[in-house]
Short mmCIF file of C-alpha atoms and ligand atoms in Angstrom, two decimals:
data_model
loop_
_atom_site.label_atom_id
_atom_site.label_comp_id
_atom_site.label_asym_id
_atom_site.label_seq_id
_atom_site.Cartn_x
_atom_site.Cartn_y
_atom_site.Cartn_z
CA ASN R 772 -0.06 -0.11 0.00
CA ILE R 773 1.04 3.69 -0.39
CA GLU R 774 2.36 3.77 3.43
CA THR R 775 5.06 0.92 2.65
CA PHE R 776 5.90 2.44 -0.86
CA THR R 777 6.54 5.90 0.57
CA SER R 778 7.73 4.92 4.08
CA HIS R 779 11.49 4.74 2.76
CA ILE R 780 11.05 7.83 0.53
CA GLY R 781 12.90 11.05 1.64
CA ILE R 782 11.95 14.53 1.15
CA ALA R 783 11.60 15.71 -2.45
CA VAL R 784 14.52 17.75 -3.89
CA ASP R 785 12.52 20.92 -4.21
CA ARG R 786 11.68 20.94 -0.46
CA PHE R 787 15.07 19.90 0.40
CA ILE R 788 16.63 23.06 -1.63
CA ALA R 789 14.13 25.24 0.26
CA GLN R 790 15.00 23.83 3.57
CA ARG R 791 18.71 24.42 2.94
CA GLN R 792 17.90 27.87 1.73
CA SER R 793 16.16 28.61 4.78
CA GLU R 794 19.28 27.80 6.82
CA PHE R 795 20.97 30.74 5.25
CA PRO R 796 19.07 33.99 6.23
CA HIS R 797 21.06 35.92 3.63
CA ALA R 798 20.15 33.52 0.67
CA THR R 799 18.32 35.38 -1.90
CA GLY R 800 16.99 32.17 -3.66
CA GLU R 801 18.87 32.48 -6.96
CA LEU R 802 21.24 29.38 -6.19
CA SER R 803 18.16 27.47 -5.31
CA GLN R 804 16.43 28.55 -8.52
CA LEU R 805 19.44 27.56 -10.38
CA LEU R 806 19.51 24.15 -9.01
CA ARG R 807 15.97 23.62 -9.81
CA ASP R 808 16.54 24.72 -13.38
CA ILE R 809 19.21 21.97 -13.56
CA VAL R 810 16.65 19.47 -12.18
CA ILE R 811 14.00 20.30 -14.89
CA ALA R 812 16.61 19.77 -17.57
CA SER R 813 17.62 16.36 -16.27
CA LYS R 814 14.23 15.11 -15.95
CA ILE R 815 13.70 15.76 -19.66
CA ILE R 816 17.02 14.39 -20.59
CA SER R 817 16.34 11.25 -18.57
CA ARG R 818 13.20 10.64 -20.53
CA GLU R 819 14.89 11.16 -23.84
CA ILE R 820 17.60 8.79 -22.74
CA ASN R 821 15.24 6.00 -21.64
CA ARG R 822 13.41 6.03 -25.07
CA ALA R 823 16.49 6.81 -27.42
CA GLY R 824 16.17 3.32 -28.79
CA LEU R 825 12.78 4.02 -29.99
CA SER R 826 13.00 7.69 -31.22
CA GLY R 827 16.15 6.93 -33.26
CA ILE R 828 18.31 9.70 -31.56
CA GLU R 829 21.22 7.13 -30.41
CA GLY R 830 22.98 7.97 -33.65
CA MET R 831 25.81 10.24 -34.75
CA THR R 832 25.59 13.70 -36.07
CA GLU R 833 28.29 14.74 -38.91
CA GLU R 834 29.76 17.00 -36.47
CA GLU R 835 32.91 16.96 -34.02
CA ASN R 836 33.00 18.75 -30.75
CA ILE R 837 36.10 20.96 -29.67
CA GLN R 838 37.37 17.80 -28.33
CA GLY R 839 37.53 16.33 -31.98
CA GLU R 840 35.25 13.83 -30.83
CA PRO R 841 32.29 13.01 -32.89
CA GLN R 842 29.05 14.36 -31.55
CA ARG R 843 25.98 12.24 -30.84
CA MET R 844 22.48 13.31 -31.24
CA LEU R 845 21.80 13.04 -27.67
CA ASP R 846 25.03 15.22 -26.89
CA ILE R 847 23.41 17.88 -28.85
CA ILE R 848 19.93 17.35 -27.32
CA ALA R 849 21.42 17.37 -23.73
CA GLU R 850 23.22 20.62 -24.33
CA VAL R 851 20.02 22.12 -25.74
CA ARG R 852 17.93 21.22 -22.86
CA PHE R 853 20.58 22.65 -20.28
CA LYS R 854 20.97 25.57 -22.29
CA ARG R 855 17.24 26.46 -22.58
CA ALA R 856 16.54 25.65 -18.98
CA LEU R 857 19.40 27.86 -17.71
CA ILE R 858 18.52 30.72 -20.15
CA ASN R 859 14.88 30.51 -19.25
CA GLY R 860 15.89 30.36 -15.38
CA GLY R 861 17.52 33.53 -15.56
CA GLN R 862 19.92 32.82 -12.80
CA VAL R 863 23.05 32.23 -15.25
CA CYS R 864 25.06 34.57 -17.40
CA ALA R 865 27.10 32.43 -19.30
CA ILE R 866 27.72 28.52 -19.95
CA LEU R 867 30.80 26.60 -20.71
CA SER R 868 29.88 23.36 -22.32
CA GLU R 869 32.01 20.61 -23.51
CA GLU R 870 30.07 20.37 -26.48
CA SER R 871 30.85 24.02 -27.44
CA ASP R 872 34.10 25.60 -28.44
CA GLU R 873 32.92 29.08 -27.20
CA ILE R 874 31.44 30.14 -23.81
CA ILE R 875 27.43 30.46 -24.36
CA ASP R 876 26.20 34.01 -23.53
CA THR R 877 22.61 33.44 -22.10
CA GLY R 878 21.89 37.18 -22.36
CA ASN R 879 21.04 37.20 -18.73
CA HIS R 880 23.86 39.85 -17.82
CA ASN R 881 22.35 40.64 -14.43
CA ALA R 882 22.74 37.14 -13.31
CA LYS R 883 25.39 36.37 -10.68
CA TYR R 884 26.11 32.79 -11.62
CA VAL R 885 28.34 30.75 -14.43
CA VAL R 886 27.77 27.05 -15.08
CA ALA R 887 30.51 24.70 -16.45
CA ILE R 888 28.83 21.50 -17.77
CA ASP R 889 29.56 18.29 -19.45
CA PRO R 890 25.84 17.76 -20.83
CA LEU R 891 26.13 13.94 -21.48
CA ASP R 892 29.51 12.48 -20.51
CA GLY R 893 30.13 9.05 -21.81
CA SER R 894 27.34 9.27 -24.47
CA SER R 895 28.95 6.81 -26.70
CA ASN R 896 27.56 4.16 -24.13
CA VAL R 897 23.85 4.92 -24.74
CA ASP R 898 23.41 2.89 -27.81
CA VAL R 899 24.73 -0.18 -25.82
CA ASN R 900 22.48 0.90 -22.90
CA VAL R 901 25.46 1.53 -20.49
CA SER R 902 24.58 4.34 -18.13
CA VAL R 903 25.75 7.94 -18.87
CA GLY R 904 25.87 11.30 -16.80
CA THR R 905 25.71 15.16 -16.86
CA ILE R 906 28.31 16.81 -14.50
CA PHE R 907 28.01 20.36 -13.61
CA SER R 908 29.76 23.04 -11.56
CA ILE R 909 28.44 26.42 -10.53
CA TYR R 910 30.52 29.58 -9.81
CA LYS R 911 29.75 33.07 -8.91
CA ARG R 912 30.82 35.55 -11.67
CA VAL R 913 33.68 37.56 -10.88
CA SER R 914 33.16 40.10 -13.61
CA PRO R 915 30.28 43.04 -12.66
CA GLN R 916 26.71 42.00 -12.89
CA GLY R 917 24.86 43.98 -15.46
CA LYS R 918 27.34 43.42 -18.15
CA PRO R 919 28.25 40.35 -20.42
CA TYR R 920 30.39 37.53 -18.77
CA LYS R 921 34.16 37.59 -19.07
CA LYS R 922 36.64 34.69 -19.64
CA GLU R 923 37.72 35.09 -16.10
CA ASP R 924 34.36 34.38 -14.92
CA PHE R 925 35.17 30.55 -15.72
CA LEU R 926 38.86 30.52 -15.16
CA GLN R 927 38.32 29.99 -11.34
CA LYS R 928 39.99 27.28 -9.16
CA GLY R 929 37.94 24.30 -8.09
CA ASP R 930 37.69 25.95 -4.57
CA GLN R 931 35.77 28.67 -6.01
CA GLN R 932 32.66 26.41 -6.94
CA VAL R 933 29.55 27.34 -4.94
CA ALA R 934 27.83 24.26 -5.94
CA ALA R 935 28.50 21.07 -8.10
CA GLY R 936 26.88 17.73 -8.87
CA TYR R 937 26.10 14.91 -11.48
CA ILE R 938 23.06 13.20 -12.83
CA LEU R 939 23.49 9.47 -13.43
CA TYR R 940 21.18 8.01 -15.79
CA GLY R 941 21.30 4.62 -14.82
CA PRO R 942 19.10 1.75 -14.00
CA SER R 943 17.48 4.63 -11.79
CA THR R 944 18.43 8.26 -12.63
CA MET R 945 19.96 9.76 -9.55
CA LEU R 946 20.94 13.52 -9.01
CA VAL R 947 23.97 13.80 -6.65
CA TYR R 948 25.12 17.31 -5.58
CA THR R 949 26.80 19.56 -2.99
CA THR R 950 26.63 23.24 -2.11
CA GLY R 951 29.67 22.86 0.13
CA TYR R 952 27.68 21.43 3.06
CA GLY R 953 28.03 17.60 2.50
CA VAL R 954 26.92 15.52 -0.27
CA ASN R 955 23.34 14.24 -0.75
CA GLY R 956 22.00 11.76 -3.47
CA PHE R 957 18.22 11.89 -4.92
CA THR R 958 16.51 9.03 -6.91
CA TYR R 959 14.13 10.03 -9.60
CA GLU R 960 10.55 8.60 -9.34
CA SER R 961 9.37 9.09 -12.98
CA SER R 962 5.73 7.88 -12.06
CA LEU R 963 5.69 11.05 -9.95
CA GLY R 964 8.16 13.23 -11.94
CA GLU R 965 10.27 13.99 -8.80
CA TYR R 966 13.41 13.19 -7.17
CA PHE R 967 13.52 12.02 -3.62
CA LEU R 968 16.30 12.11 -1.05
CA SER R 969 17.50 8.56 -1.04
CA HIS R 970 21.33 8.83 0.09
CA PRO R 971 21.40 11.62 2.64
CA ASN R 972 25.07 12.70 3.55
CA ILE R 973 27.06 10.79 1.45
CA ILE R 974 30.40 9.76 2.97
CA GLN R 975 33.11 8.18 0.89
CA PRO R 976 34.45 4.96 2.56
CA GLU R 977 38.29 5.95 3.58
CA ASN R 978 39.37 2.58 1.77
CA GLY R 979 37.91 0.55 -0.96
CA GLU R 980 38.14 -2.63 -3.47
CA TYR R 981 37.73 -0.94 -6.67
CA TYR R 982 40.29 0.60 -8.99
CA SER R 983 39.00 2.15 -12.22
CA ILE R 984 41.58 2.70 -14.98
CA ASN R 985 41.84 1.92 -18.72
CA GLU R 986 44.76 -0.60 -18.75
CA ARG R 987 45.12 -0.17 -22.62
CA ASP R 988 47.55 2.40 -21.79
CA GLN R 989 49.63 0.86 -19.08
CA GLY R 990 52.68 0.42 -21.12
CA GLU R 991 52.77 4.45 -21.35
CA PHE R 992 52.14 5.13 -17.60
CA SER R 993 54.97 6.66 -15.62
CA ARG R 994 56.80 4.80 -13.09
CA ASP R 995 54.70 6.01 -10.06
CA PHE R 996 51.52 4.75 -11.75
CA LYS R 997 52.96 1.44 -12.86
CA THR R 998 54.23 0.75 -9.28
CA TYR R 999 50.97 1.81 -7.73
CA LEU R 1000 48.88 -0.48 -10.00
CA TYR R 1001 51.27 -3.30 -9.19
CA GLU R 1002 50.63 -2.75 -5.48
CA LEU R 1003 46.87 -2.68 -6.11
CA LYS R 1004 46.81 -5.76 -8.13
CA SER R 1005 49.17 -7.71 -5.60
CA ARG R 1006 46.59 -7.34 -2.96
CA LYS R 1007 43.64 -8.48 -5.34
CA MET R 1008 41.79 -5.14 -5.59
CA GLU R 1009 38.65 -5.40 -7.82
CA THR R 1010 39.12 -3.78 -11.33
CA ARG R 1011 35.87 -1.86 -12.38
CA TYR R 1012 36.08 0.28 -15.47
CA VAL R 1013 32.60 1.12 -16.96
CA GLY R 1014 34.24 3.80 -19.41
CA SER R 1015 31.51 6.18 -18.19
CA LEU R 1016 32.93 8.60 -15.91
CA VAL R 1017 29.95 9.25 -13.77
CA CYS R 1018 29.35 5.43 -13.26
CA ASP R 1019 32.80 4.79 -12.06
CA PHE R 1020 33.08 7.86 -9.88
CA HIS R 1021 29.62 7.07 -8.41
CA ARG R 1022 30.43 3.43 -7.60
CA ASN R 1023 33.64 4.46 -6.02
CA LEU R 1024 31.91 7.34 -3.94
CA LEU R 1025 29.34 4.90 -2.42
CA LYS R 1026 31.56 1.60 -2.15
CA GLY R 1027 34.97 3.04 -1.77
CA GLY R 1028 37.49 3.20 -4.63
CA VAL R 1029 39.81 5.13 -6.77
CA TYR R 1030 39.40 6.26 -10.48
CA MET R 1031 42.60 7.25 -12.56
CA TYR R 1032 42.97 8.84 -15.85
CA PRO R 1033 46.79 9.68 -15.93
CA SER R 1034 48.80 11.13 -18.70
CA THR R 1035 49.23 8.99 -21.71
CA ASP R 1036 50.91 9.12 -25.19
CA LYS R 1037 47.44 10.26 -26.88
CA TYR R 1038 46.41 12.37 -23.87
CA LYS R 1039 49.59 14.21 -22.53
CA GLU R 1040 47.54 16.04 -19.86
CA GLY R 1041 45.25 13.33 -19.25
CA LYS R 1042 41.81 12.99 -21.05
CA LEU R 1043 39.38 14.50 -18.47
CA ARG R 1044 38.53 17.98 -18.68
CA LEU R 1045 39.30 20.32 -15.53
CA MET R 1046 36.41 22.77 -15.82
CA TYR R 1047 33.52 20.47 -16.44
CA GLU R 1048 34.31 17.16 -15.28
CA CYS R 1049 37.26 17.19 -12.68
CA HIS R 1050 36.18 20.31 -10.70
CA ALA R 1051 32.68 18.87 -9.86
CA LEU R 1052 34.00 15.46 -9.18
CA ALA R 1053 36.74 16.75 -6.80
CA PHE R 1054 34.36 19.00 -4.75
CA LEU R 1055 31.79 16.19 -4.31
CA THR R 1056 34.60 13.69 -3.29
CA GLU R 1057 36.42 16.17 -0.93
CA GLN R 1058 32.78 17.08 0.67
CA ALA R 1059 32.51 13.22 1.16
CA LYS R 1060 35.98 12.90 2.81
CA GLY R 1061 37.81 11.74 -0.23
CA LYS R 1062 40.57 13.08 -2.19
CA ALA R 1063 41.41 14.14 -5.81
CA THR R 1064 44.92 15.14 -6.91
CA ASN R 1065 46.21 15.63 -10.38
CA GLY R 1066 49.55 13.72 -9.43
CA SER R 1067 51.29 16.61 -7.94
CA ALA R 1068 48.58 18.98 -6.85
CA ARG R 1069 45.09 19.03 -5.04
CA VAL R 1070 42.80 19.31 -8.23
CA MET R 1071 40.91 22.11 -6.40
CA ASP R 1072 43.97 24.01 -6.06
CA ILE R 1073 44.73 24.05 -9.88
CA LYS R 1074 44.64 27.65 -11.47
CA PRO R 1075 43.03 26.95 -14.84
CA LYS R 1076 44.67 28.46 -17.87
CA ASP R 1077 42.24 27.37 -20.67
CA ILE R 1078 38.43 26.86 -20.33
CA HIS R 1079 38.80 23.15 -22.18
CA GLN R 1080 42.06 22.33 -20.46
CA ARG R 1081 42.51 18.64 -19.42
CA THR R 1082 44.24 17.13 -16.39
CA PRO R 1083 45.36 13.83 -15.05
CA ILE R 1084 43.36 12.70 -12.10
CA ILE R 1085 43.41 10.24 -9.23
CA ILE R 1086 40.31 10.68 -7.44
CA GLY R 1087 38.55 8.46 -4.74
CA SER R 1088 38.84 7.19 -1.14
CA LYS R 1089 41.40 9.05 0.71
CA LYS R 1090 43.60 6.23 1.87
CA LEU R 1091 43.87 4.98 -1.76
CA VAL R 1092 44.72 8.42 -2.99
CA ASP R 1093 47.29 8.97 -0.06
CA GLU R 1094 48.97 5.63 -1.26
CA TYR R 1095 49.40 6.91 -4.61
CA GLU R 1096 50.90 9.95 -3.40
CA GLU R 1097 53.29 8.16 -1.03
CA ILE R 1098 54.42 5.94 -3.92
CA ARG R 1099 54.77 9.03 -6.24
CA SER R 1100 56.83 10.84 -3.39
CA LEU R 1101 59.15 7.79 -3.12
CA ILE R 1102 59.76 7.40 -6.82
CA CYS R 1103 59.55 11.02 -8.39
CA PHE R 1104 62.18 12.73 -5.80
P1 P6P O 1261 38.89 5.82 -22.53
C1 P6P O 1261 34.03 9.27 -21.86
O1 P6P O 1261 34.32 9.78 -23.09
C2 P6P O 1261 35.01 9.71 -20.97
O2 P6P O 1261 35.21 11.15 -21.14
C3 P6P O 1261 34.63 9.18 -19.44
O3 P6P O 1261 33.20 9.15 -19.25
C4 P6P O 1261 35.34 7.80 -19.37
O4 P6P O 1261 35.58 7.87 -17.97
C5 P6P O 1261 36.41 8.22 -20.22
O5 P6P O 1261 36.27 9.07 -21.16
C6 P6P O 1261 36.86 6.90 -20.78
O6 P6P O 1261 38.07 7.14 -21.70
O7 P6P O 1261 40.11 6.55 -22.99
O8 P6P O 1261 39.11 4.96 -21.35
O9 P6P O 1261 37.68 5.26 -23.58
#
């Protein structure tokens, strides 16, 4: 009956956002509205993904994105949906998207936030029905309100994020985000069209059994990575690599583990993008008591130089990342 069905369901995300806002007397409600705008777009994309095989939108376009990667129809659809939600929501003056070379001016020049987003990370997995994700970071603009955005609004350190999160379009669609006061996970109930709190105050296990890396490149890894991987394998850690970042990150966040994408011959600076992938995940993992480094520096301390720059990353359970750093300090100095 409805009692049992709803007994385990937590608060709806709208009410959670409002409750959190009420804890900050000076809050104006603009960030709350921005989060709601992201939630709206995610519900539309969740539906598009769930029926992609029926609507024929799994395929490719003839285009490539700035990364030189082929663009899929769903990449474009996801970007359009987030752009529209953020433009109409009025809280964002500019958007940095993985799918667009240039920063998108929303025209909301009085808005005080900017958003960096990977609208649909891992989208190549959709046509084989493997989970994919959206990753977003929210920053306060540094340029004066009332005028168009400046590039400096985006070249901010990870520490400057006011909020960050991801949506995981998996067996269930989940929203996981932080505003700097812990990490909370919400599960989407499509029959009600609402997200409900299902994973309150997520803490990443200090240790873990999983390591995630594409072993294809192991011949190219630096000595510290080779030594670290040898160590992990020698104690029979489980390798789990979906090849969809949000999946691999989410599993390691809940169960404990480490995700690595080091520098390779093909990706000298690592493959993952700092502004709209690594910053958000680093903020989340630190808020959940985990750790994120680029090998020599805390990801959240990196001073961005280019809006589409990449970075090597080792991210996850604190003890596992500490162990990598120990090995690196022994080998590299
Ligand atoms: P590789 C997907 O393209 C992505 O950006 C992440 O989602 C994923 O973790 C990574 O690249 C996979 O890269 O080189 O292992 O195929």
